[in-house]
Short mmCIF file of C-alpha atoms in Angstrom, two decimals:
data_model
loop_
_atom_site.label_atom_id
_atom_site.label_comp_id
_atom_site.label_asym_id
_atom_site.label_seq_id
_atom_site.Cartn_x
_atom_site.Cartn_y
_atom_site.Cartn_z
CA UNK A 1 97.94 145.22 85.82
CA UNK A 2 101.59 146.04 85.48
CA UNK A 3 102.47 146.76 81.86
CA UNK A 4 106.50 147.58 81.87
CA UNK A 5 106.79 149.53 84.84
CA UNK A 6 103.78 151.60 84.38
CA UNK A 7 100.18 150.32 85.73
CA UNK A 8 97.46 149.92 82.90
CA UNK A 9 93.98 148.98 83.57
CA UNK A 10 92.66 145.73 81.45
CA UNK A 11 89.65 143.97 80.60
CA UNK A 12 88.91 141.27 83.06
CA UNK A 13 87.52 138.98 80.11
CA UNK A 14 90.10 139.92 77.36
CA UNK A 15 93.45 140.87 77.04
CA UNK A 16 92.77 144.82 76.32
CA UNK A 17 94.83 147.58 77.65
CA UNK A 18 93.24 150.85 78.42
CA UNK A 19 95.61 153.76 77.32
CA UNK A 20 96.08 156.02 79.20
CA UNK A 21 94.50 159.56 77.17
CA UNK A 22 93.09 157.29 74.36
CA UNK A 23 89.45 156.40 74.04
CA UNK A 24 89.38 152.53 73.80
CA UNK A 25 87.80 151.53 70.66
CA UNK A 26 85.82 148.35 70.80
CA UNK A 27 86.69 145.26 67.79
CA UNK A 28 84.78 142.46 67.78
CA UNK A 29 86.81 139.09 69.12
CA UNK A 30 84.45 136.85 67.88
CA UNK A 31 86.41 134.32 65.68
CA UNK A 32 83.63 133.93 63.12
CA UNK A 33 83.91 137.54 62.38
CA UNK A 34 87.59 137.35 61.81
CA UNK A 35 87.65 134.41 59.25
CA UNK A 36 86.35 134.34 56.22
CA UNK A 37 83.36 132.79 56.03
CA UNK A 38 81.41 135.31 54.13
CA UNK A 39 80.31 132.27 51.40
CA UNK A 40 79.30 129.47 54.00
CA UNK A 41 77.63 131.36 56.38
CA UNK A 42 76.52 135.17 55.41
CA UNK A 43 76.38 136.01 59.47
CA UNK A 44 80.04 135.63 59.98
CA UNK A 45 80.42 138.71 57.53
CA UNK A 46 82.35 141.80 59.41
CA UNK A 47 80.07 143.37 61.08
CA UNK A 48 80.16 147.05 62.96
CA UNK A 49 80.99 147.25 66.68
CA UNK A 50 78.94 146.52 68.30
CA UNK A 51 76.05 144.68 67.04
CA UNK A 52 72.43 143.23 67.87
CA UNK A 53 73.29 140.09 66.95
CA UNK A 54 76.43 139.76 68.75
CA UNK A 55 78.13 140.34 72.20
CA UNK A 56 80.90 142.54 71.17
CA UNK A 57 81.26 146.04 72.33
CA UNK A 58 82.60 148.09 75.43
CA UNK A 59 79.74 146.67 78.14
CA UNK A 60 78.93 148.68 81.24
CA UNK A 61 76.39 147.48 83.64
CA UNK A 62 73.50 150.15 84.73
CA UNK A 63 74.35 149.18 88.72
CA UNK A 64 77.66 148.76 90.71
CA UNK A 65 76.57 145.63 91.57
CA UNK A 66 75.76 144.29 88.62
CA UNK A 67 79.40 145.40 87.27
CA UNK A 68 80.61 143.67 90.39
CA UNK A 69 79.80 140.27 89.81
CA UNK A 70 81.72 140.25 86.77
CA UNK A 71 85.36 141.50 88.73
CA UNK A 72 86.48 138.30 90.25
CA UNK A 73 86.01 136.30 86.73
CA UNK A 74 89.42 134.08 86.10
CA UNK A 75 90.21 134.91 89.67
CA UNK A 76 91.35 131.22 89.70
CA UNK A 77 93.87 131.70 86.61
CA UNK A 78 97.01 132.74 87.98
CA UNK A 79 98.26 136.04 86.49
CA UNK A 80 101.41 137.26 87.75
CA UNK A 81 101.31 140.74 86.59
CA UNK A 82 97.45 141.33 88.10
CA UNK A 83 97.99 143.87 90.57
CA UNK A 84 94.45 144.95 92.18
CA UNK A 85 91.03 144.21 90.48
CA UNK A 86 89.23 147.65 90.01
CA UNK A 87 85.94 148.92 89.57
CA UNK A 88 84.33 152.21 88.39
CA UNK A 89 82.26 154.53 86.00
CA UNK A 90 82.69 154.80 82.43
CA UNK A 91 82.12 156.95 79.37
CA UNK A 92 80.47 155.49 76.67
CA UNK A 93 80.00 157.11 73.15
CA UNK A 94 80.09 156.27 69.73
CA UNK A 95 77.54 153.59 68.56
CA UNK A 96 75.58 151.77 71.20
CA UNK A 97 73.42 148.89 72.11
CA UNK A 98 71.13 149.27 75.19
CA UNK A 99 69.99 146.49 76.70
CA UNK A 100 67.90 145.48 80.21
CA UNK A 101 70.80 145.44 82.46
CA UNK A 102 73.42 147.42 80.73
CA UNK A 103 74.86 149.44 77.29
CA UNK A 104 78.01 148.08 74.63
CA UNK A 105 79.62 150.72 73.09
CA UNK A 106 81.54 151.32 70.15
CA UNK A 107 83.60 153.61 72.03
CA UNK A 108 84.35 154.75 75.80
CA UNK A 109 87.42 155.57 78.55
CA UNK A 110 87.47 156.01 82.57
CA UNK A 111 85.34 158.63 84.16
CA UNK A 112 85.90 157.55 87.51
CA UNK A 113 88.14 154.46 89.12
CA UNK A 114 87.33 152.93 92.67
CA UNK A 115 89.96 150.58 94.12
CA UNK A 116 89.06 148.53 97.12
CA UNK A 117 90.86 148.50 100.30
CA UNK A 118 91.28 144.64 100.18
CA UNK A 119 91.17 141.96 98.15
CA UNK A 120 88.21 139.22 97.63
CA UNK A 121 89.93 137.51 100.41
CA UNK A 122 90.28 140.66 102.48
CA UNK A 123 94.21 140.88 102.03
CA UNK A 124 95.13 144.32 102.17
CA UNK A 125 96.16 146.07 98.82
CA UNK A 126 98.71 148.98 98.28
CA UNK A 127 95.69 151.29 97.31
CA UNK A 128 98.34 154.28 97.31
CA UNK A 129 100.71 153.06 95.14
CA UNK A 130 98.54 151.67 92.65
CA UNK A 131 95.95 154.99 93.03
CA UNK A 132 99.40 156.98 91.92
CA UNK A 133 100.00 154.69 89.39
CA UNK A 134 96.62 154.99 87.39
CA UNK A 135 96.94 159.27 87.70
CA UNK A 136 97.81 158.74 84.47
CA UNK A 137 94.46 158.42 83.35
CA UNK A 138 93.79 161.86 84.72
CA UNK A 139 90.32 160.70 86.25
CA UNK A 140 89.60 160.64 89.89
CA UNK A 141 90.66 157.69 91.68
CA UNK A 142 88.76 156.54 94.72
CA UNK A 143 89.50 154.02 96.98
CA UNK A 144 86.89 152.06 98.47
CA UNK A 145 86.61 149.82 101.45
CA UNK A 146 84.87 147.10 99.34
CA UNK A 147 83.41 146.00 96.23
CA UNK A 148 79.53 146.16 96.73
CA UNK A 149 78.15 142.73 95.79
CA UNK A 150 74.28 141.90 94.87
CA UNK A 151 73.44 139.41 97.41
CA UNK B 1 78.98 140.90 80.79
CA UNK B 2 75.29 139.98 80.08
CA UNK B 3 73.43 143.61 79.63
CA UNK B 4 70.26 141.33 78.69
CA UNK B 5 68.21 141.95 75.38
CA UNK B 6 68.75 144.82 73.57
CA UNK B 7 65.90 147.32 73.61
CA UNK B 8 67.64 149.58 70.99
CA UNK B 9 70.42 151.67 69.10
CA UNK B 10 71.57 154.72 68.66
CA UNK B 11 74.93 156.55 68.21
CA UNK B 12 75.75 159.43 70.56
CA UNK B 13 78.44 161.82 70.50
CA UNK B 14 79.44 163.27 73.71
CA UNK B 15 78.94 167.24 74.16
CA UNK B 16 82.73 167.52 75.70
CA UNK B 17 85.66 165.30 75.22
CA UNK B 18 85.47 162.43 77.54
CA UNK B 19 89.38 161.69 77.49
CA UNK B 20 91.43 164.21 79.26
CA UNK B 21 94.34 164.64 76.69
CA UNK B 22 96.94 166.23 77.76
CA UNK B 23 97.79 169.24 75.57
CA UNK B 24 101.02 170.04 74.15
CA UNK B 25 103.11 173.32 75.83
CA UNK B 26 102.97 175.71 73.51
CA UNK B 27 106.85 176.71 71.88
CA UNK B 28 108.46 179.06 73.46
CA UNK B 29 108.34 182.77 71.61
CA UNK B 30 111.42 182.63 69.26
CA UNK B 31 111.33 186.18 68.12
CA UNK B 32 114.73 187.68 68.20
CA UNK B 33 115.48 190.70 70.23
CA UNK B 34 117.26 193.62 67.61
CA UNK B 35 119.60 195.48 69.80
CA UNK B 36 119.62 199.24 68.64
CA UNK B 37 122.56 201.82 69.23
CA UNK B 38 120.44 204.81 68.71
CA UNK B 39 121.21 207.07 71.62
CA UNK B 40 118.59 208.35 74.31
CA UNK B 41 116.90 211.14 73.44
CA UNK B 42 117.47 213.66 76.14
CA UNK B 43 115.05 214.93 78.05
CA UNK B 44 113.70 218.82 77.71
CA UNK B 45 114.83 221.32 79.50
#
């Protein structure tokens, strides 16, 4: 997405900015854990990020595929400052749940970004510009001619 | 993302910083230069 006049990546559920040369640090969004509702219901208590018994964390997906599925989400909500929807490898650390299909993480940042060629509906995308754009990460950007989907 | 049921947790610290900062330059050497006027020694004959 276009922050300014600099290109950020962002969660494609949430509104979170990756900075550039700062690890992102996951917070839970739940609203439960952010009110307090300690006395009527003891699971709502703050609770470390991420957790069992919640979904909040950093998630990566053990496939490409798998990660896939989830990059057109909201592709119907219009959002003006969405440049290209892009995919890639990431660094988790910190503390983590592993699950079947996938890890949350407390903490993690880009180790490698693929940008398709085209869009979903194979419009072609500026891949050059926005490649130069996210340098400022200062991990390898890749552009790819599609986004491998499980069928 | 659904990563399915979780099968367990741990905490893990990475062996090498996964975030390449970029380092500050380093200042440049401020040590000032003393100008002498002690002559040349000449050389021997």
């Amino acid at each position: 997405m276009k922050q300014r006049r600099e290109l950020r990546l962002r969660s494609v559920v949430f509104n979170t900015i990756w900075t550039p040369q700062e690890e992102l640090v996951a917070a839970c969004n739940h609203i439960w854990a952010r009110l307090p509702l300690r006395r009527l219901w003891p699971p709502a208590a703050r609770h470390e990020t991420p957790s069992r018994r919640c979904t909040c964390g950093i998630h990566a997906a053990h496939d490409l595929e798998m990660a896939a599925s989830y990059l057109y989400m909201y592709d119907d909500v219009r959002q003006p400052h969405l440049r290209c929807r892009a995919i890639g490898r990431v660094s988790l650390w910190g503390s983590v749940v592993e699950g079947e299909h996938g890890w949350r993480a407390s903490h993690a940042y880009p180790e490698r970004i693929l940008l398709p060629r085209t869009d979903r509906r194979g419009k072609p995308l500026p891949v050059d510009a926005i490649a130069d754009g996210l340098a400022c990460y200062g991990v390898p950007v890749e552009v790819i001619e599609r986004v491998p989907i499980a069928a | 993302m659904d990563i399915g049921e979780p099968r367990r947790t741990y905490t893990i610290e990475p062996v090498e910083d996964p975030v390449p900062r970029e380092r500050p330059a380093p200042p440049p050497d401020e040590t000032p230069v003393i100008e002498t006027d002690e002559p040349e020694e000449a050389p021997a004959r």
